Amino acid sequence: MRSRRATESLFKALMIISLAVVLTTLAGIIFIILVKGAPALTLSMLIETPKGGYYLGKGGGIANAIVGSLYLSLGASIISILLSLPAAFALQKEYANRHIANFTRLTLDVLWGTPSIVYGAFGFVVMIYFGLRASLLGGIIVLTLLMLPIMVRSMEEVIRMIPLELKEISYALGATKLETTFSVILRQALPGIVTAVLLAFGRGIGDAASILFTAGYTDYIPRSLFDPVASLPLAVFFQIGTPSPEVQERAYASALILLVIILIVCVVSRLLGRRFSKHIVR
Amino acid sequence: MKWRYLKDSAAKISIRSSLILINLLALAVVAVLLIKSKPILMTHPLSRLLFSSSWHPVKGEFGFLPYIVGTIEVTAIAMILSVPMCLLSAIYLSEFAHKRFRELVRLVIDILAGIPSVIYGLCGVIAVVPFVHELGRLLGSPTTGYSLLSGGIILAVMVAPVIISVTMEVLAAVPKEARESALALGATKWETARHVVVKASLHGIIAAIVLGFARAFGETIAVLMVIGNVAKIPVSLFDPAYPLPALIANNYGEMMSIPLYDSALLFASLILLFLVGVFSLGANITLSRLMKRGYYGN
């Protein structure tokens, strides 16, 4: 009996230690970025584009990367929403044949798991084929590929949670599938859909590997879809790669900006989810 | 009245075509990678590509062995470091912790799962690389710190949110009655967790680990920043390595001038897509089956 108790406390201790290690490591990451990034963060980092000699430690900021990242991920989000909303509905049994739906789920699972560098390589080959250079358009297309499976699968999850009775009532009242979809299902699922979009947006804005060759990098804010575009993850990556310590400190500041954007997206998605869910029929 | 039905069928068609489009997109990714890797597969035997360690693109020698070994080793280190801790943490959170605390930690873990990999990489450069450098000095194996071990540590941290959150979900799906009957028979809480809860959800836990593994295997930027990128087969933890994703990322821009180089890099992407795709597909299928079955017993 005593040994069983001892085992119990031994493992309990082990578990608590593990959890403490995991949580402190993770908290440590946020702490490091805060401590290293905050001193280097200035207003001109936020609102100016790099000036001559920026990468040697002279003046300017990374407004090009902030705006570029927003362009890229907003563009990709819009295309992804247009594609994934119908797809998420299509995976329900009212619309698609069960086999096709299941097959598409498998496809989406594979796409979800595909490393973003593979999307980057794929996108680059396709762009060369069409004679496109690294550009905003290329970056948006590749990010769409990355975000699409995340969006469809999480939207589908939400839509599937809606009680069957609601649909049945709507059909019983004589509504068509489309009417049911828009006025019952979509409305019910809206908070979840918003959360899904924000989740994908967060992934998109933080991804570096896929846009490494497809979006390029530039010191300017792009004026057309065919201009190359800077992005925050790559700004961090390139600045930490320079030999000069001043520029490396700007990498910390850029990382802090990126982190803050991600945290805002996270919090907003939770708040929106909670606010919308008030109006939901249970 | 008819107009409503017309709209309905129009919507049906467009909704279905979105499914077809998604499948075509996936097909296009695979097809492009296959077509582009064909030149190198035609001129070099597969066994030499996979098992030779001579990498001299200019001479037309493409041996992927150092990269493949580097990828496998760094992923293995990450899993060895991460899996035991993550499982213990998840079991604690799901079986022992107070509900409030569990929800709080779940929130933190969700946020951490969304942190971009470049930030993990940056923390690696700031904190892990100097730490490994010191550790190497103390242990008498000099190293710059940019090494297999640094890559493994960073990956271990990155996969933790994935493994913990999926495992928690899997454990939560075990019915309460199973726990109650074990406790009623006089089992301690740990025994219940170990012999009832974990046993019942073993498949799901394995799937969670595989998902983490797949994430680690394809991770690019964070690893690239700390692992040193030297194309030699590493023999010690403190040696630099060069995983496949880093190879693609580092060389993609300038590959056009050397014949077959682009084909080789797309072949590397194909290997990644194939391995990671198969793993995550398997894990996802296992998880969705388990969730549907409601877990009981076997």
Coordinates of C-alpha atoms in Angstrom, one line a residue:
Chain A
M1 CA 0.0 0.0 0.0
R2 CA 2.7 2.4 1.0
S3 CA 4.6 1.9 -2.3
R4 CA 1.4 2.6 -4.3
R5 CA 1.1 5.9 -2.4
A6 CA 4.7 6.6 -3.1
T7 CA 4.3 6.0 -6.8
E8 CA 1.3 8.3 -6.8
S9 CA 3.2 11.1 -5.2
L10 CA 6.3 10.5 -7.3
F11 CA 4.4 10.8 -10.5
K12 CA 2.4 13.7 -9.3
A13 CA 5.7 15.5 -8.6
L14 CA 7.0 14.5 -12.0
M15 CA 3.9 15.8 -13.7
I16 CA 4.0 19.1 -11.8
I17 CA 7.6 19.6 -12.7
S18 CA 6.9 18.9 -16.3
L19 CA 4.1 21.3 -16.5
A20 CA 6.2 23.9 -14.7
V21 CA 9.1 23.4 -17.2
V22 CA 6.7 23.6 -20.2
L23 CA 4.9 26.7 -18.9
T24 CA 8.1 28.6 -17.9
T25 CA 9.8 27.9 -21.2
L26 CA 6.8 29.2 -23.1
A27 CA 6.4 32.2 -20.8
G28 CA 10.1 32.7 -21.2
I29 CA 9.7 33.2 -24.9
I30 CA 7.2 36.0 -24.5
F31 CA 9.4 37.5 -21.7
I32 CA 12.6 37.4 -23.9
I33 CA 10.8 39.1 -26.8
L34 CA 9.4 41.8 -24.4
V35 CA 12.6 42.5 -22.6
K36 CA 14.8 42.5 -25.8
G37 CA 12.2 44.2 -28.0
A38 CA 10.7 46.9 -25.9
P39 CA 13.9 49.1 -25.6
A40 CA 14.5 49.0 -29.3
L41 CA 11.0 49.9 -30.2
T42 CA 10.5 53.5 -31.2
L43 CA 7.8 55.4 -33.0
S44 CA 10.0 55.7 -36.1
M45 CA 10.2 51.9 -36.2
L46 CA 6.5 51.8 -36.7
I47 CA 5.8 54.7 -39.1
E48 CA 8.9 55.0 -41.3
T49 CA 10.2 52.9 -44.1
P50 CA 13.9 52.0 -44.1
K51 CA 16.1 54.9 -45.1
G52 CA 19.5 54.6 -46.8
G53 CA 21.9 52.7 -44.6
Y54 CA 19.1 51.2 -42.5
Y55 CA 20.7 47.8 -42.5
L56 CA 24.0 49.4 -41.3
G57 CA 22.2 50.9 -38.3
K58 CA 21.0 54.2 -39.6
G59 CA 17.5 55.7 -39.4
G60 CA 14.2 54.5 -40.6
G61 CA 11.7 51.9 -39.6
I62 CA 9.8 48.8 -40.7
A63 CA 6.5 50.3 -41.8
N64 CA 7.1 48.6 -45.1
A65 CA 7.1 45.2 -43.4
I66 CA 4.1 46.0 -41.2
V67 CA 2.0 47.3 -44.1
G68 CA 3.3 44.5 -46.3
S69 CA 2.3 41.8 -43.8
L70 CA -1.2 43.2 -43.5
Y71 CA -1.6 43.4 -47.3
L72 CA -0.4 39.9 -47.7
S73 CA -2.5 38.3 -44.9
L74 CA -5.6 40.4 -45.5
G75 CA -5.5 39.6 -49.2
A76 CA -5.0 35.9 -48.5
S77 CA -7.8 36.0 -45.9
I78 CA -10.3 37.4 -48.3
I79 CA -9.6 34.9 -51.0
S80 CA -9.5 32.1 -48.5
I81 CA -12.9 33.1 -47.0
L82 CA -14.4 33.2 -50.5
L83 CA -13.2 29.7 -51.2
S84 CA -13.6 28.1 -47.8
L85 CA -17.1 29.2 -46.8
P86 CA -18.7 27.3 -49.7
A87 CA -16.3 24.4 -49.2
A88 CA -17.2 24.2 -45.5
F89 CA -20.9 24.1 -46.3
A90 CA -20.2 21.6 -49.1
L91 CA -18.7 19.2 -46.6
Q92 CA -22.1 18.9 -44.9
K93 CA -24.2 16.0 -46.0
E94 CA -26.9 18.2 -47.6
Y95 CA -24.7 19.3 -50.4
A96 CA -22.0 16.8 -51.3
N97 CA -21.9 13.1 -51.9
R98 CA -20.5 11.5 -48.8
H99 CA -17.6 10.0 -50.6
I100 CA -16.5 13.2 -52.2
A101 CA -16.8 15.0 -48.9
N102 CA -14.7 12.4 -47.2
F103 CA -12.1 12.5 -49.9
T104 CA -11.9 16.3 -49.7
R105 CA -11.5 16.0 -45.9
L106 CA -8.5 13.7 -46.5
T107 CA -7.1 16.2 -49.1
L108 CA -7.5 19.0 -46.6
D109 CA -5.8 17.0 -43.9
V110 CA -2.8 16.5 -46.2
L111 CA -2.8 20.2 -47.2
W112 CA -3.0 21.2 -43.5
G113 CA 0.1 19.1 -42.7
T114 CA 2.1 20.2 -45.7
P115 CA 5.1 22.3 -44.5
S116 CA 4.9 25.9 -45.6
I117 CA 8.3 25.7 -47.3
V118 CA 6.7 23.2 -49.8
Y119 CA 4.0 25.7 -50.6
G120 CA 6.8 28.3 -51.1
A121 CA 8.7 26.1 -53.5
F122 CA 5.5 25.1 -55.3
G123 CA 4.3 28.7 -55.6
F124 CA 7.7 29.8 -56.9
V125 CA 7.7 27.2 -59.7
V126 CA 4.2 28.2 -60.7
M127 CA 5.1 31.8 -60.7
I128 CA 8.1 31.3 -62.9
Y129 CA 5.9 29.3 -65.3
F130 CA 3.5 32.3 -65.6
G131 CA 6.4 34.8 -65.8
L132 CA 5.5 36.4 -62.4
R133 CA 8.3 37.7 -60.3
A134 CA 8.3 37.8 -56.5
S135 CA 5.3 40.0 -55.8
L136 CA 2.4 40.8 -53.5
L137 CA 0.2 38.7 -55.8
G138 CA 2.5 35.7 -55.5
G139 CA 2.7 36.0 -51.7
I140 CA -1.1 36.2 -51.5
I141 CA -1.6 33.1 -53.6
V142 CA 0.8 31.1 -51.5
L143 CA -0.6 32.3 -48.2
T144 CA -4.0 31.4 -49.5
L145 CA -2.8 27.8 -50.0
L146 CA -1.5 27.8 -46.5
M147 CA -4.6 29.3 -44.9
L148 CA -7.3 27.5 -46.9
P149 CA -7.1 24.1 -45.2
I150 CA -7.0 25.7 -41.7
M151 CA -10.1 27.8 -42.5
V152 CA -12.1 25.1 -44.1
R153 CA -11.5 22.5 -41.5
S154 CA -12.2 24.8 -38.5
M155 CA -15.3 26.3 -40.2
E156 CA -16.6 22.8 -40.9
E157 CA -16.0 21.8 -37.3
V158 CA -18.2 24.7 -36.2
I159 CA -20.9 24.1 -38.7
R160 CA -21.1 20.4 -37.7
M161 CA -21.8 21.4 -34.1
I162 CA -25.1 23.1 -35.0
P163 CA -28.0 21.0 -33.7
L164 CA -29.7 19.0 -36.4
E165 CA -33.1 20.1 -35.2
L166 CA -32.5 23.7 -36.3
K167 CA -32.1 22.6 -39.8
E168 CA -35.0 20.3 -39.6
I169 CA -37.3 23.1 -38.4
S170 CA -36.1 25.4 -41.2
Y171 CA -36.8 22.7 -43.8
A172 CA -40.1 21.9 -42.3
L173 CA -41.1 25.6 -42.7
G174 CA -40.5 25.2 -46.5
A175 CA -37.1 26.9 -46.7
T176 CA -34.7 25.7 -49.4
K177 CA -31.2 24.5 -48.7
L178 CA -29.8 27.8 -49.6
E179 CA -32.1 29.8 -47.4
T180 CA -31.5 27.4 -44.5
T181 CA -27.7 27.7 -45.1
F182 CA -27.8 31.5 -45.1
S183 CA -30.4 32.4 -42.5
V184 CA -30.0 29.6 -40.1
I185 CA -26.6 27.8 -40.4
L186 CA -24.5 30.8 -41.2
R187 CA -26.0 32.9 -38.5
Q188 CA -25.6 30.2 -35.9
A189 CA -22.0 29.5 -37.0
L190 CA -20.9 33.1 -37.4
P191 CA -18.8 33.4 -34.2
G192 CA -17.1 30.1 -34.9
I193 CA -16.5 31.2 -38.5
V194 CA -15.0 34.5 -37.3
T195 CA -12.7 32.6 -35.0
A196 CA -11.6 30.3 -37.8
V197 CA -10.8 33.2 -40.0
L198 CA -8.8 34.9 -37.3
L199 CA -6.9 31.7 -36.6
A200 CA -6.0 31.3 -40.2
F201 CA -5.1 35.0 -40.4
G202 CA -2.7 34.6 -37.4
R203 CA -1.0 31.7 -39.1
G204 CA -0.7 33.6 -42.4
I205 CA 0.8 36.7 -40.9
G206 CA 3.4 34.7 -39.0
D207 CA 4.6 32.5 -41.7
A208 CA 8.0 33.1 -43.2
A209 CA 8.9 30.0 -45.2
S210 CA 6.2 30.2 -47.7
I211 CA 6.7 33.8 -48.7
L212 CA 10.5 33.7 -48.7
F213 CA 10.7 33.4 -52.5
T214 CA 7.2 34.3 -53.5
A215 CA 6.7 37.7 -52.0
G216 CA 10.2 38.9 -52.1
Y217 CA 11.4 41.8 -49.9
T218 CA 11.6 45.5 -50.5
D219 CA 12.2 48.7 -48.6
Y220 CA 9.1 50.3 -50.1
I221 CA 5.4 49.9 -49.6
P222 CA 4.0 48.1 -52.7
R223 CA 1.8 50.2 -55.0
S224 CA 0.5 47.4 -57.2
L225 CA -0.1 43.6 -56.9
F226 CA 3.0 43.0 -59.0
D227 CA 5.4 44.8 -56.7
P228 CA 7.5 42.8 -54.3
V229 CA 6.4 43.2 -50.7
A230 CA 8.1 43.1 -47.3
S231 CA 6.8 41.2 -44.4
L232 CA 7.3 41.1 -40.7
P233 CA 8.6 37.6 -40.2
L234 CA 11.1 38.2 -43.0
A235 CA 12.0 41.5 -41.5
V236 CA 12.9 39.7 -38.2
F237 CA 14.8 37.0 -40.1
F238 CA 16.9 39.4 -42.3
Q239 CA 17.6 41.8 -39.5
I240 CA 18.9 39.2 -37.1
G241 CA 21.0 37.9 -39.9
T242 CA 23.0 41.1 -40.2
P243 CA 26.3 41.5 -38.4
S244 CA 25.5 44.9 -36.9
P245 CA 24.1 44.8 -33.3
E246 CA 21.9 47.9 -33.8
V247 CA 20.1 46.1 -36.6
Q248 CA 19.8 43.0 -34.6
E249 CA 18.1 45.0 -31.9
R250 CA 15.6 46.1 -34.5
A251 CA 14.9 42.4 -35.2
Y252 CA 13.8 42.1 -31.5
A253 CA 11.6 45.1 -31.9
S254 CA 10.1 43.8 -35.1
A255 CA 9.4 40.5 -33.4
L256 CA 7.7 42.3 -30.6
I257 CA 5.4 44.1 -33.1
L258 CA 4.6 40.7 -34.8
L259 CA 3.9 39.2 -31.4
V260 CA 1.6 42.0 -30.4
I261 CA -0.3 41.7 -33.6
I262 CA -0.7 37.9 -33.0
L263 CA -1.9 38.5 -29.4
I264 CA -4.4 41.1 -30.5
V265 CA -5.8 38.7 -33.1
C266 CA -6.0 36.0 -30.5
V267 CA -7.8 38.2 -28.0
V268 CA -10.2 39.7 -30.5
S269 CA -11.1 36.3 -31.8
R270 CA -12.0 35.1 -28.3
L271 CA -14.0 38.2 -27.5
L272 CA -15.9 38.2 -30.7
G273 CA -16.6 34.5 -30.2
R274 CA -18.0 35.2 -26.8
R275 CA -20.0 38.2 -27.9
F276 CA -21.7 36.5 -30.9
S277 CA -22.5 33.5 -28.9
K278 CA -25.0 35.4 -26.9
H279 CA -27.4 35.4 -29.8
I280 CA -27.1 31.8 -30.5
V281 CA -30.0 29.3 -30.0
R282 CA -28.8 26.4 -27.9
Chain B
M1 CA -41.5 30.6 -56.3
K2 CA -39.4 29.0 -59.0
W3 CA -36.7 31.6 -58.6
R4 CA -36.0 30.3 -55.1
Y5 CA -35.3 26.9 -56.4
L6 CA -33.2 28.2 -59.2
K7 CA -31.1 30.1 -56.8
D8 CA -30.9 27.0 -54.7
S9 CA -29.5 24.8 -57.4
A10 CA -27.1 27.5 -58.6
A11 CA -25.8 27.7 -55.0
K12 CA -25.5 23.9 -55.0
I13 CA -23.3 23.9 -58.1
S14 CA -21.0 26.7 -56.9
I15 CA -20.7 25.1 -53.5
R16 CA -19.8 21.7 -55.1
S17 CA -17.3 23.3 -57.4
S18 CA -15.4 24.8 -54.5
L19 CA -14.8 21.2 -53.3
I20 CA -13.6 20.2 -56.7
L21 CA -11.3 23.3 -56.8
I22 CA -9.7 22.3 -53.4
N23 CA -9.0 18.8 -54.7
L24 CA -7.6 20.2 -57.9
L25 CA -5.3 22.5 -55.9
A26 CA -3.9 19.6 -53.9
L27 CA -3.5 17.6 -57.1
A28 CA -1.7 20.5 -58.7
V29 CA 0.8 20.8 -55.8
V30 CA 1.6 17.1 -56.1
A31 CA 1.7 17.1 -59.9
V32 CA 4.0 20.1 -60.1
L33 CA 6.4 18.7 -57.6
L34 CA 6.4 15.3 -59.4
I35 CA 6.9 16.9 -62.9
K36 CA 9.7 19.1 -61.6
S37 CA 11.5 16.3 -59.8
K38 CA 11.3 14.1 -62.9
P39 CA 14.6 15.3 -64.5
I40 CA 16.6 14.4 -61.5
L41 CA 14.9 11.1 -61.0
M42 CA 15.6 10.2 -64.6
T43 CA 19.3 10.9 -64.5
H44 CA 20.1 9.8 -60.9
P45 CA 19.1 6.5 -59.4
L46 CA 16.8 7.0 -56.4
S47 CA 19.0 4.9 -54.1
R48 CA 22.0 7.2 -54.9
L49 CA 19.9 10.3 -54.3
L50 CA 18.7 9.1 -50.9
F51 CA 21.8 7.3 -49.6
S52 CA 24.7 9.2 -51.0
S53 CA 26.3 11.9 -49.0
S54 CA 28.1 13.7 -51.7
W55 CA 26.4 17.0 -52.4
H56 CA 28.1 18.9 -55.2
P57 CA 25.4 20.5 -57.3
V58 CA 28.0 22.0 -59.7
K59 CA 29.4 18.6 -60.4
G60 CA 26.0 17.2 -60.8
E61 CA 26.1 15.1 -57.6
F62 CA 23.0 15.3 -55.5
G63 CA 23.3 13.1 -52.4
F64 CA 20.5 13.9 -49.9
L65 CA 21.8 11.7 -47.1
P66 CA 23.2 14.4 -44.9
Y67 CA 20.0 16.4 -45.2
I68 CA 17.8 13.5 -44.5
V69 CA 19.8 12.3 -41.5
G70 CA 19.9 15.9 -40.2
T71 CA 16.1 16.2 -40.5
I72 CA 15.5 12.9 -38.8
E73 CA 18.0 13.5 -36.0
V74 CA 16.8 17.0 -35.1
T75 CA 13.2 15.8 -35.1
A76 CA 14.1 12.8 -33.0
I77 CA 15.9 15.0 -30.4
A78 CA 12.9 17.3 -30.3
M79 CA 10.5 14.4 -29.7
I80 CA 12.7 12.8 -27.0
L81 CA 12.9 16.1 -25.2
S82 CA 9.3 17.1 -25.6
V83 CA 7.0 14.0 -25.6
P84 CA 7.5 12.8 -22.0
M85 CA 7.1 16.2 -20.5
C86 CA 4.1 17.0 -22.7
L87 CA 2.3 13.8 -21.9
L88 CA 2.9 14.2 -18.1
S89 CA 1.7 17.8 -18.3
A90 CA -1.4 16.8 -20.3
I91 CA -2.2 14.0 -17.9
Y92 CA -1.8 16.3 -14.9
L93 CA -4.0 19.0 -16.5
S94 CA -6.8 16.6 -17.5
E95 CA -6.8 14.3 -14.5
F96 CA -5.5 16.2 -11.5
A97 CA -5.7 20.0 -12.1
H98 CA -8.6 22.2 -11.0
K99 CA -11.0 23.0 -13.8
R100 CA -10.2 26.8 -13.7
F101 CA -6.5 26.2 -13.9
R102 CA -7.0 23.8 -16.8
E103 CA -8.9 26.4 -18.8
L104 CA -6.3 29.0 -18.0
V105 CA -3.5 26.8 -19.2
R106 CA -5.5 25.8 -22.3
L107 CA -5.8 29.5 -23.2
V108 CA -2.1 30.1 -22.7
I109 CA -1.3 27.0 -24.9
D110 CA -3.7 28.1 -27.6
I111 CA -2.0 31.5 -27.7
L112 CA 1.5 29.9 -27.8
A113 CA 0.4 27.6 -30.7
G114 CA -0.2 30.7 -32.7
I115 CA 3.2 32.3 -32.1
P116 CA 5.1 32.5 -35.5
S117 CA 8.1 30.2 -35.9
V118 CA 10.4 33.1 -36.6
I119 CA 9.9 34.3 -33.0
Y120 CA 10.8 30.9 -31.7
G121 CA 13.9 31.0 -34.0
L122 CA 14.8 34.4 -32.6
C123 CA 14.5 33.2 -29.0
G124 CA 16.7 30.3 -30.1
V125 CA 19.4 32.7 -31.3
I126 CA 19.1 34.8 -28.2
A127 CA 18.9 32.2 -25.5
V128 CA 19.4 28.6 -26.7
V129 CA 22.5 29.0 -28.9
P130 CA 24.6 30.7 -26.2
F131 CA 23.4 28.1 -23.7
V132 CA 24.4 25.2 -25.9
H133 CA 27.7 27.0 -26.6
E134 CA 28.4 27.1 -22.8
L135 CA 27.2 23.5 -22.3
G136 CA 29.5 22.3 -25.1
R137 CA 32.4 24.1 -23.4
L138 CA 31.7 22.6 -20.1
L139 CA 31.4 19.1 -21.5
G140 CA 34.6 19.5 -23.5
S141 CA 33.1 19.5 -27.0
P142 CA 33.7 22.9 -28.4
T143 CA 30.8 24.2 -30.5
T144 CA 29.5 27.5 -31.8
G145 CA 26.1 26.7 -30.3
Y146 CA 24.6 26.6 -33.8
S147 CA 24.0 22.9 -33.6
L148 CA 21.7 19.9 -33.7
L149 CA 20.9 20.2 -30.0
S150 CA 19.9 23.9 -30.4
G151 CA 17.6 22.9 -33.3
G152 CA 16.1 20.1 -31.2
I153 CA 15.5 22.3 -28.2
I154 CA 13.7 24.9 -30.3
L155 CA 11.6 22.3 -32.0
A156 CA 10.8 20.6 -28.7
V157 CA 9.3 23.9 -27.5
M158 CA 7.4 24.5 -30.7
V159 CA 5.7 21.1 -30.8
A160 CA 4.7 21.2 -27.1
P161 CA 1.5 23.2 -27.6
V162 CA 0.4 20.8 -30.4
I163 CA 1.0 17.7 -28.4
I164 CA -0.4 19.0 -25.1
S165 CA -3.6 20.4 -26.6
V166 CA -4.4 17.3 -28.7
T167 CA -3.6 15.0 -25.8
M168 CA -5.8 16.9 -23.5
E169 CA -8.6 16.7 -25.9
V170 CA -8.1 13.0 -26.3
L171 CA -8.0 12.4 -22.6
A172 CA -11.1 14.5 -22.0
A173 CA -13.1 12.3 -24.3
V174 CA -12.7 9.3 -22.0
P175 CA -16.0 8.8 -20.2
K176 CA -16.2 9.7 -16.6
E177 CA -17.7 6.4 -15.7
A178 CA -14.5 4.6 -16.6
R179 CA -12.6 6.7 -14.1
E180 CA -15.3 6.3 -11.4
S181 CA -15.3 2.6 -11.6
A182 CA -11.5 2.4 -11.3
L183 CA -11.5 4.7 -8.3
A184 CA -14.4 2.7 -6.8
L185 CA -12.3 -0.4 -7.0
G186 CA -9.7 1.3 -4.9
A187 CA -7.2 2.4 -7.5
T188 CA -5.3 5.6 -6.7
K189 CA -5.7 8.6 -9.0
W190 CA -2.5 7.9 -10.7
E191 CA -3.3 4.3 -11.3
T192 CA -6.6 5.3 -12.7
A193 CA -4.9 7.8 -15.0
R194 CA -2.2 5.3 -16.0
H195 CA -4.2 2.1 -16.4
V196 CA -7.6 3.3 -17.4
V197 CA -7.5 6.8 -19.0
V198 CA -4.2 6.6 -20.8
K199 CA -4.8 3.0 -21.9
A200 CA -8.2 3.8 -23.3
S201 CA -6.8 6.7 -25.3
L202 CA -3.5 5.3 -26.4
H203 CA -4.3 5.5 -30.1
G204 CA -5.2 9.2 -29.7
I205 CA -2.1 9.9 -27.7
I206 CA 0.0 8.3 -30.4
A207 CA -1.8 10.4 -33.0
A208 CA -1.0 13.5 -31.0
I209 CA 2.7 12.6 -30.9
V210 CA 2.6 12.0 -34.7
L211 CA 1.0 15.4 -35.3
G212 CA 3.8 17.0 -33.3
F213 CA 6.4 14.9 -35.2
A214 CA 5.0 16.1 -38.5
R215 CA 5.0 19.7 -37.5
A216 CA 8.7 19.4 -36.4
F217 CA 9.7 17.5 -39.5
G218 CA 8.6 20.3 -41.9
E219 CA 9.5 23.3 -39.7
T220 CA 11.8 25.6 -41.6
I221 CA 12.7 29.0 -40.4
A222 CA 13.1 28.4 -36.7
V223 CA 15.4 25.5 -37.2
L224 CA 17.3 27.1 -40.0
M225 CA 18.2 30.0 -37.7
V226 CA 19.8 27.9 -35.0
I227 CA 21.1 24.7 -36.6
G228 CA 24.2 25.9 -38.3
N229 CA 23.4 24.6 -41.8
V230 CA 26.5 22.5 -42.6
A231 CA 25.9 19.7 -45.0
K232 CA 27.8 17.0 -43.1
I233 CA 26.3 14.0 -41.3
P234 CA 26.4 15.1 -37.7
V235 CA 28.0 12.7 -35.2
S236 CA 27.5 14.6 -32.0
L237 CA 24.7 16.7 -30.5
F238 CA 27.0 19.7 -30.7
D239 CA 27.6 19.4 -34.5
P240 CA 25.8 21.6 -36.9
A241 CA 23.3 19.9 -39.3
Y242 CA 21.4 20.8 -42.4
P243 CA 17.8 19.7 -42.5
L244 CA 15.8 19.4 -45.8
P245 CA 13.5 22.4 -45.2
A246 CA 16.5 24.6 -44.5
L247 CA 18.2 23.3 -47.7
I248 CA 15.2 24.4 -49.8
A249 CA 14.9 27.8 -48.1
N250 CA 18.6 28.7 -48.3
N251 CA 19.2 27.7 -51.9
Y252 CA 16.0 28.4 -53.7
G253 CA 16.8 31.8 -55.1
E254 CA 20.1 31.0 -56.8
M255 CA 19.3 27.5 -58.0
M256 CA 18.4 28.5 -61.6
S257 CA 21.9 28.8 -62.8
I258 CA 23.0 25.2 -62.1
P259 CA 21.4 22.4 -64.1
L260 CA 19.2 20.0 -62.2
Y261 CA 19.6 22.1 -59.0
D262 CA 16.0 23.2 -59.1
S263 CA 14.9 19.7 -59.8
A264 CA 16.8 18.5 -56.8
L265 CA 15.3 21.1 -54.5
L266 CA 11.8 20.2 -55.7
F267 CA 12.6 16.6 -55.1
A268 CA 13.5 17.6 -51.6
S269 CA 10.1 19.3 -51.3
L270 CA 8.4 16.2 -52.6
I271 CA 10.1 14.0 -49.9
L272 CA 8.8 16.5 -47.3
L273 CA 5.3 16.6 -48.7
F274 CA 5.1 12.9 -48.9
L275 CA 6.4 12.1 -45.4
V276 CA 4.7 14.9 -43.6
G277 CA 1.5 14.4 -45.6
V278 CA 1.3 10.7 -44.8
F279 CA 2.0 11.2 -41.1
S280 CA -0.5 14.0 -40.5
L281 CA -3.1 12.2 -42.6
G282 CA -2.7 9.1 -40.5
A283 CA -2.9 11.0 -37.3
N284 CA -5.9 13.0 -38.4
I285 CA -7.8 9.9 -39.5
T286 CA -7.0 8.2 -36.1
L287 CA -8.2 11.2 -34.2
S288 CA -11.4 11.7 -36.0
R289 CA -12.3 8.0 -35.8
L290 CA -11.6 8.0 -32.0
M291 CA -13.7 11.1 -31.5
K292 CA -16.6 9.6 -33.4
R293 CA -16.4 6.3 -31.5
G294 CA -16.5 8.0 -28.2
Y295 CA -13.5 6.0 -27.0
Y296 CA -15.0 3.4 -24.8
G297 CA -12.9 0.3 -24.0
N298 CA -10.6 -1.3 -26.5

